[in-house]
């Protein structure tokens, strides 16, 4: 069963996960981190940068969860750019050791299979960071995604495009497709932290933790993970019984 930790501030959430990652890196300098984008994991990256100042993180490896399709990697909101700006540069990671799903691949099926191979060849993800969509998605596995799904290209729902429009000038600029790790891929991570902040996530958190496991709420798959911690603020946890 997932562990639930409620925090007063996002900084507290960031500190909690960052401390676990620092301990991991101290014992395993080439640890494999599963990297989420969006706003929820940003406090973790900020705390990590602070706690690891002066440390050499150049052996650390990383795999991002997802990428838009049809957005140039040089666009500031592509997840290639975001991972570089928020994670690789501030932490001093080696860009060669950090991969983002190749949303621009001409043969998406082949590229997705190679991404899966790369994660497997790295020995799997040691610590995976996750946000959750207001519709219960994890990575970009939208409702209806098979619980054993693997990395693949798929369409974004209108709800996700609306939620993510805040990162773009207008909703028309939000891509309609993505390449994302599957739910089955994510479930193989050895340890998972899921972060949710704000009342907009409360319904999804209740469905993820208190409703039966269902493709209606992809995050509900995490009920079967043996080492997952939901880190929630009071608003996100407000509908839990
Ligand atoms: C991002 C991702 C998404 C986000 C989710 C929540 O890599 O995979 O699942 O985690 O959409 O986004 P925020 O954190 O911006 O509310």
Short mmCIF file of C-alpha atoms and ligand atoms in Angstrom, two decimals:
data_model
loop_
_atom_site.label_atom_id
_atom_site.label_comp_id
_atom_site.label_asym_id
_atom_site.label_seq_id
_atom_site.Cartn_x
_atom_site.Cartn_y
_atom_site.Cartn_z
CA UNK A 1 0.00 0.00 0.00
CA UNK A 2 1.20 3.53 -0.69
CA UNK A 3 2.56 5.54 2.18
CA UNK A 4 0.95 8.96 2.53
CA UNK A 5 2.87 11.95 3.85
CA UNK A 6 1.16 15.34 4.19
CA UNK A 7 3.30 18.44 4.18
CA UNK A 8 2.59 22.09 4.91
CA UNK A 9 4.64 23.49 2.06
CA UNK A 10 6.00 22.41 -1.31
CA UNK A 11 9.50 23.14 -0.03
CA UNK A 12 8.97 20.57 2.72
CA UNK A 13 7.92 18.04 0.08
CA UNK A 14 10.96 18.81 -2.02
CA UNK A 15 13.30 18.47 0.93
CA UNK A 16 11.85 15.09 1.91
CA UNK A 17 12.44 13.47 -1.48
CA UNK A 18 15.73 15.28 -2.09
CA UNK A 19 17.16 13.87 1.16
CA UNK A 20 16.27 10.32 0.06
CA UNK A 21 17.93 10.94 -3.32
CA UNK A 22 21.07 12.38 -1.71
CA UNK A 23 21.37 9.27 0.48
CA UNK A 24 21.00 7.10 -2.62
CA UNK A 25 23.63 9.02 -4.58
CA UNK A 26 26.04 8.91 -1.64
CA UNK A 27 25.88 5.11 -1.69
CA UNK A 28 25.39 4.73 -5.47
CA UNK A 29 27.06 7.55 -7.42
CA UNK A 30 25.66 6.28 -10.74
CA UNK A 31 22.09 5.96 -9.41
CA UNK A 32 19.29 6.07 -11.98
CA UNK A 33 16.73 8.82 -11.40
CA UNK A 34 13.29 8.87 -13.01
CA UNK A 35 12.59 12.51 -13.82
CA UNK A 36 9.19 14.16 -14.07
CA UNK A 37 8.51 17.56 -15.59
CA UNK A 38 5.59 19.91 -14.85
CA UNK A 39 5.43 22.05 -11.71
CA UNK A 40 5.12 19.40 -8.97
CA UNK A 41 8.72 18.06 -8.93
CA UNK A 42 10.36 21.50 -9.11
CA UNK A 43 10.77 21.83 -5.32
CA UNK A 44 12.65 18.51 -5.33
CA UNK A 45 15.08 19.73 -7.96
CA UNK A 46 15.59 23.01 -6.06
CA UNK A 47 16.26 21.17 -2.78
CA UNK A 48 18.57 18.71 -4.53
CA UNK A 49 20.63 21.52 -6.02
CA UNK A 50 21.00 23.05 -2.55
CA UNK A 51 21.79 19.80 -0.73
CA UNK A 52 24.32 18.62 -3.32
CA UNK A 53 26.21 21.88 -3.76
CA UNK A 54 29.88 21.03 -4.17
CA UNK A 55 29.19 17.31 -4.77
CA UNK A 56 30.11 15.61 -8.03
CA UNK A 57 26.90 14.25 -9.61
CA UNK A 58 28.42 13.56 -13.00
CA UNK A 59 27.89 9.79 -12.70
CA UNK A 60 24.15 10.07 -11.99
CA UNK A 61 21.91 8.79 -14.76
CA UNK A 62 18.38 9.93 -15.56
CA UNK A 63 15.35 9.09 -17.67
CA UNK A 64 12.52 11.55 -18.21
CA UNK A 65 8.94 10.32 -18.26
CA UNK A 66 7.64 11.93 -21.38
CA UNK A 67 7.95 14.42 -24.24
CA UNK A 68 5.59 16.25 -26.55
CA UNK A 69 5.35 15.24 -30.18
CA UNK A 70 5.51 18.09 -32.69
CA UNK A 71 7.38 20.55 -30.47
CA UNK A 72 10.95 21.32 -31.45
CA UNK A 73 13.39 20.18 -28.74
CA UNK A 74 14.73 23.76 -28.68
CA UNK A 75 11.29 25.13 -27.66
CA UNK A 76 11.52 26.27 -24.00
CA UNK A 77 8.56 24.05 -23.03
CA UNK A 78 9.78 20.89 -24.72
CA UNK A 79 10.68 18.41 -22.01
CA UNK A 80 14.18 18.18 -23.51
CA UNK A 81 14.54 21.89 -22.66
CA UNK A 82 12.80 21.65 -19.29
CA UNK A 83 14.94 18.73 -18.10
CA UNK A 84 18.06 20.53 -19.21
CA UNK A 85 17.08 23.82 -17.52
CA UNK A 86 15.59 22.46 -14.28
CA UNK A 87 17.68 19.35 -13.68
CA UNK A 88 20.82 18.82 -15.77
CA UNK A 89 22.26 22.33 -15.49
CA UNK A 90 21.46 23.17 -11.85
CA UNK A 91 22.64 19.75 -10.61
CA UNK A 92 25.68 19.55 -12.87
CA UNK A 93 24.62 16.22 -14.41
CA UNK A 94 26.30 14.86 -17.52
CA UNK A 95 23.81 15.53 -20.38
CA UNK A 96 25.01 12.34 -22.07
CA UNK A 97 23.67 10.33 -19.13
CA UNK A 98 20.20 11.87 -19.13
CA UNK A 99 17.65 10.76 -21.68
CA UNK A 100 14.25 12.16 -22.64
CA UNK A 101 11.78 10.17 -24.78
CA UNK A 102 12.46 11.01 -28.43
CA UNK A 103 9.14 12.62 -29.33
CA UNK A 104 10.50 13.64 -32.72
CA UNK A 105 11.51 10.12 -33.77
CA UNK A 106 10.45 9.22 -37.30
CA UNK A 107 9.80 5.63 -36.24
CA UNK A 108 8.09 6.09 -32.85
CA UNK A 109 7.54 2.38 -32.18
CA UNK A 110 11.20 1.56 -32.70
CA UNK A 111 12.32 4.63 -30.72
CA UNK A 112 9.98 3.75 -27.85
CA UNK A 113 11.32 0.18 -27.74
CA UNK A 114 14.88 1.53 -27.63
CA UNK A 115 13.96 3.83 -24.76
CA UNK A 116 12.65 0.84 -22.83
CA UNK A 117 15.89 -1.03 -23.63
CA UNK A 118 17.97 1.89 -22.38
CA UNK A 119 16.14 1.93 -19.03
CA UNK A 120 16.50 -1.84 -18.71
CA UNK A 121 20.21 -1.74 -19.66
CA UNK A 122 20.77 0.92 -17.00
CA UNK A 123 19.47 -1.58 -14.45
CA UNK A 124 16.08 0.12 -14.06
CA UNK A 125 15.07 3.30 -12.28
CA UNK A 126 16.14 3.56 -8.63
CA UNK A 127 13.94 6.51 -7.62
CA UNK A 128 11.08 7.73 -9.77
CA UNK A 129 9.51 11.18 -9.25
CA UNK A 130 5.91 11.60 -10.39
CA UNK A 131 3.27 14.29 -10.58
CA UNK A 132 -0.38 13.45 -11.20
CA UNK A 133 -2.76 14.98 -13.72
CA UNK A 134 -6.10 16.39 -12.58
CA UNK A 135 -7.55 13.44 -14.53
CA UNK A 136 -5.36 10.93 -12.67
CA UNK A 137 -2.72 10.51 -15.38
CA UNK A 138 0.85 9.59 -14.47
CA UNK A 139 3.46 10.60 -17.01
CA UNK A 140 1.13 11.14 -20.00
CA UNK A 141 -0.77 7.88 -19.50
CA UNK A 142 -4.25 9.28 -19.90
CA UNK A 143 -7.36 7.53 -18.50
CA UNK A 144 -7.96 4.33 -20.42
CA UNK A 145 -4.23 3.56 -20.72
CA UNK A 146 -3.57 -0.13 -20.08
CA UNK A 147 -2.03 -0.74 -16.67
CA UNK A 148 0.72 -2.83 -18.30
CA UNK A 149 1.46 -0.25 -21.03
CA UNK A 150 5.01 0.48 -22.14
CA UNK A 151 6.68 3.53 -23.71
CA UNK A 152 4.68 4.65 -26.74
CA UNK A 153 3.27 7.58 -28.65
CA UNK A 154 -0.30 8.62 -27.85
CA UNK A 155 -2.81 11.47 -27.96
CA UNK A 156 -3.19 13.95 -25.11
CA UNK A 157 -6.70 14.51 -23.79
CA UNK A 158 -8.27 17.96 -24.05
CA UNK A 159 -8.19 18.19 -20.24
CA UNK A 160 -4.43 17.70 -20.17
CA UNK A 161 -3.97 20.21 -23.00
CA UNK A 162 -6.08 22.73 -21.03
CA UNK A 163 -4.13 22.03 -17.81
CA UNK A 164 -0.81 22.52 -19.63
CA UNK A 165 -1.91 25.61 -21.58
CA UNK A 166 -0.49 27.69 -18.70
CA UNK A 167 3.01 26.83 -19.94
CA UNK A 168 2.24 28.15 -23.46
CA UNK A 169 0.96 31.41 -25.00
CA UNK A 170 -2.33 29.76 -25.94
CA UNK A 171 -3.97 26.34 -25.89
CA UNK A 172 -3.55 26.19 -29.66
CA UNK A 173 0.21 25.94 -29.07
CA UNK A 174 -0.11 22.86 -26.81
CA UNK A 175 0.80 19.75 -28.78
CA UNK A 176 -1.90 17.12 -29.31
CA UNK A 177 0.39 14.09 -28.96
CA UNK A 178 3.22 12.84 -26.78
CA UNK A 179 5.64 9.98 -26.26
CA UNK A 180 5.41 8.64 -22.72
CA UNK A 181 6.71 5.84 -20.56
CA UNK A 182 3.92 3.36 -19.90
CA UNK A 183 2.30 2.53 -16.60
CA UNK A 184 4.03 -0.86 -16.71
CA UNK A 185 7.36 0.91 -17.24
CA UNK A 186 6.81 3.22 -14.26
CA UNK A 187 5.73 0.34 -12.01
CA UNK A 188 9.17 -1.25 -12.44
CA UNK A 189 10.91 1.64 -10.64
CA UNK A 190 12.32 0.46 -7.31
CA UNK A 191 11.02 3.44 -5.35
CA UNK A 192 8.46 6.09 -6.31
CA UNK A 193 7.53 9.52 -4.90
CA UNK A 194 4.31 11.07 -6.22
CA UNK A 195 3.72 14.77 -5.48
CA UNK A 196 0.36 16.53 -5.57
CA UNK A 197 -0.36 20.09 -4.48
CA UNK A 198 -3.59 22.08 -4.53
CA UNK A 199 -7.30 21.32 -4.53
CA UNK A 200 -7.26 20.72 -8.29
CA UNK A 201 -5.57 17.37 -7.55
CA UNK A 202 -7.88 16.27 -4.71
CA UNK A 203 -10.30 14.22 -6.86
CA UNK A 204 -7.45 12.45 -8.64
CA UNK A 205 -5.71 11.67 -5.34
CA UNK A 206 -8.88 10.21 -3.87
CA UNK A 207 -9.42 8.03 -6.95
CA UNK A 208 -5.77 6.96 -6.95
CA UNK A 209 -5.75 5.90 -3.30
CA UNK A 210 -9.30 5.02 -2.31
CA UNK A 211 -11.07 3.73 -5.43
CA UNK A 212 -10.46 0.26 -6.87
CA UNK A 213 -7.53 0.01 -9.28
CA UNK A 214 -8.86 1.00 -12.69
CA UNK A 215 -7.70 2.40 -16.03
CA UNK A 216 -10.12 5.27 -15.27
CA UNK A 217 -7.44 6.57 -12.91
CA UNK A 218 -3.98 5.50 -14.15
CA UNK A 219 -2.36 6.53 -10.83
CA UNK A 220 -4.47 3.89 -9.04
CA UNK A 221 -2.02 1.30 -10.43
CA UNK A 222 0.41 2.56 -7.78
CA UNK A 223 -1.69 0.86 -5.09
CA UNK A 224 0.17 -2.31 -6.09
CA UNK A 225 3.67 -0.82 -5.93
CA UNK A 226 5.69 -2.01 -2.93
CA UNK A 227 7.59 1.25 -2.27
CA UNK A 228 5.59 4.33 -3.17
CA UNK A 229 5.09 7.50 -1.14
CA UNK A 230 2.40 10.05 -1.94
CA UNK A 231 3.61 13.47 -0.79
CA UNK A 232 0.56 15.74 -0.55
CA UNK A 233 -0.32 19.16 0.72
CA UNK A 234 -3.51 19.51 2.75
CA UNK A 235 -5.58 20.65 -0.22
CA UNK A 236 -4.57 17.67 -2.38
CA UNK A 237 -5.27 15.32 0.56
CA UNK A 238 -8.57 17.02 1.50
CA UNK A 239 -10.90 14.40 0.01
CA UNK A 240 -9.18 11.39 1.60
CA UNK A 241 -11.26 9.69 4.26
C1 LIG B 1 5.23 15.41 -16.48
C2 LIG B 1 4.17 14.42 -16.38
C3 LIG B 1 2.79 14.74 -15.95
C4 LIG B 1 2.71 15.75 -14.81
C5 LIG B 1 1.26 16.04 -14.45
C6 LIG B 1 1.14 17.06 -13.34
O1 LIG B 1 6.44 14.78 -16.87
O2 LIG B 1 4.45 13.32 -16.68
O3 LIG B 1 2.15 13.56 -15.54
O4 LIG B 1 3.39 15.24 -13.70
O5 LIG B 1 0.57 16.48 -15.58
O6 LIG B 1 1.66 18.27 -13.78
P1 LIG B 1 1.95 19.45 -12.74
O7 LIG B 1 2.99 18.97 -11.83
O8 LIG B 1 2.43 20.58 -13.61
O9 LIG B 1 0.67 19.73 -12.06
#
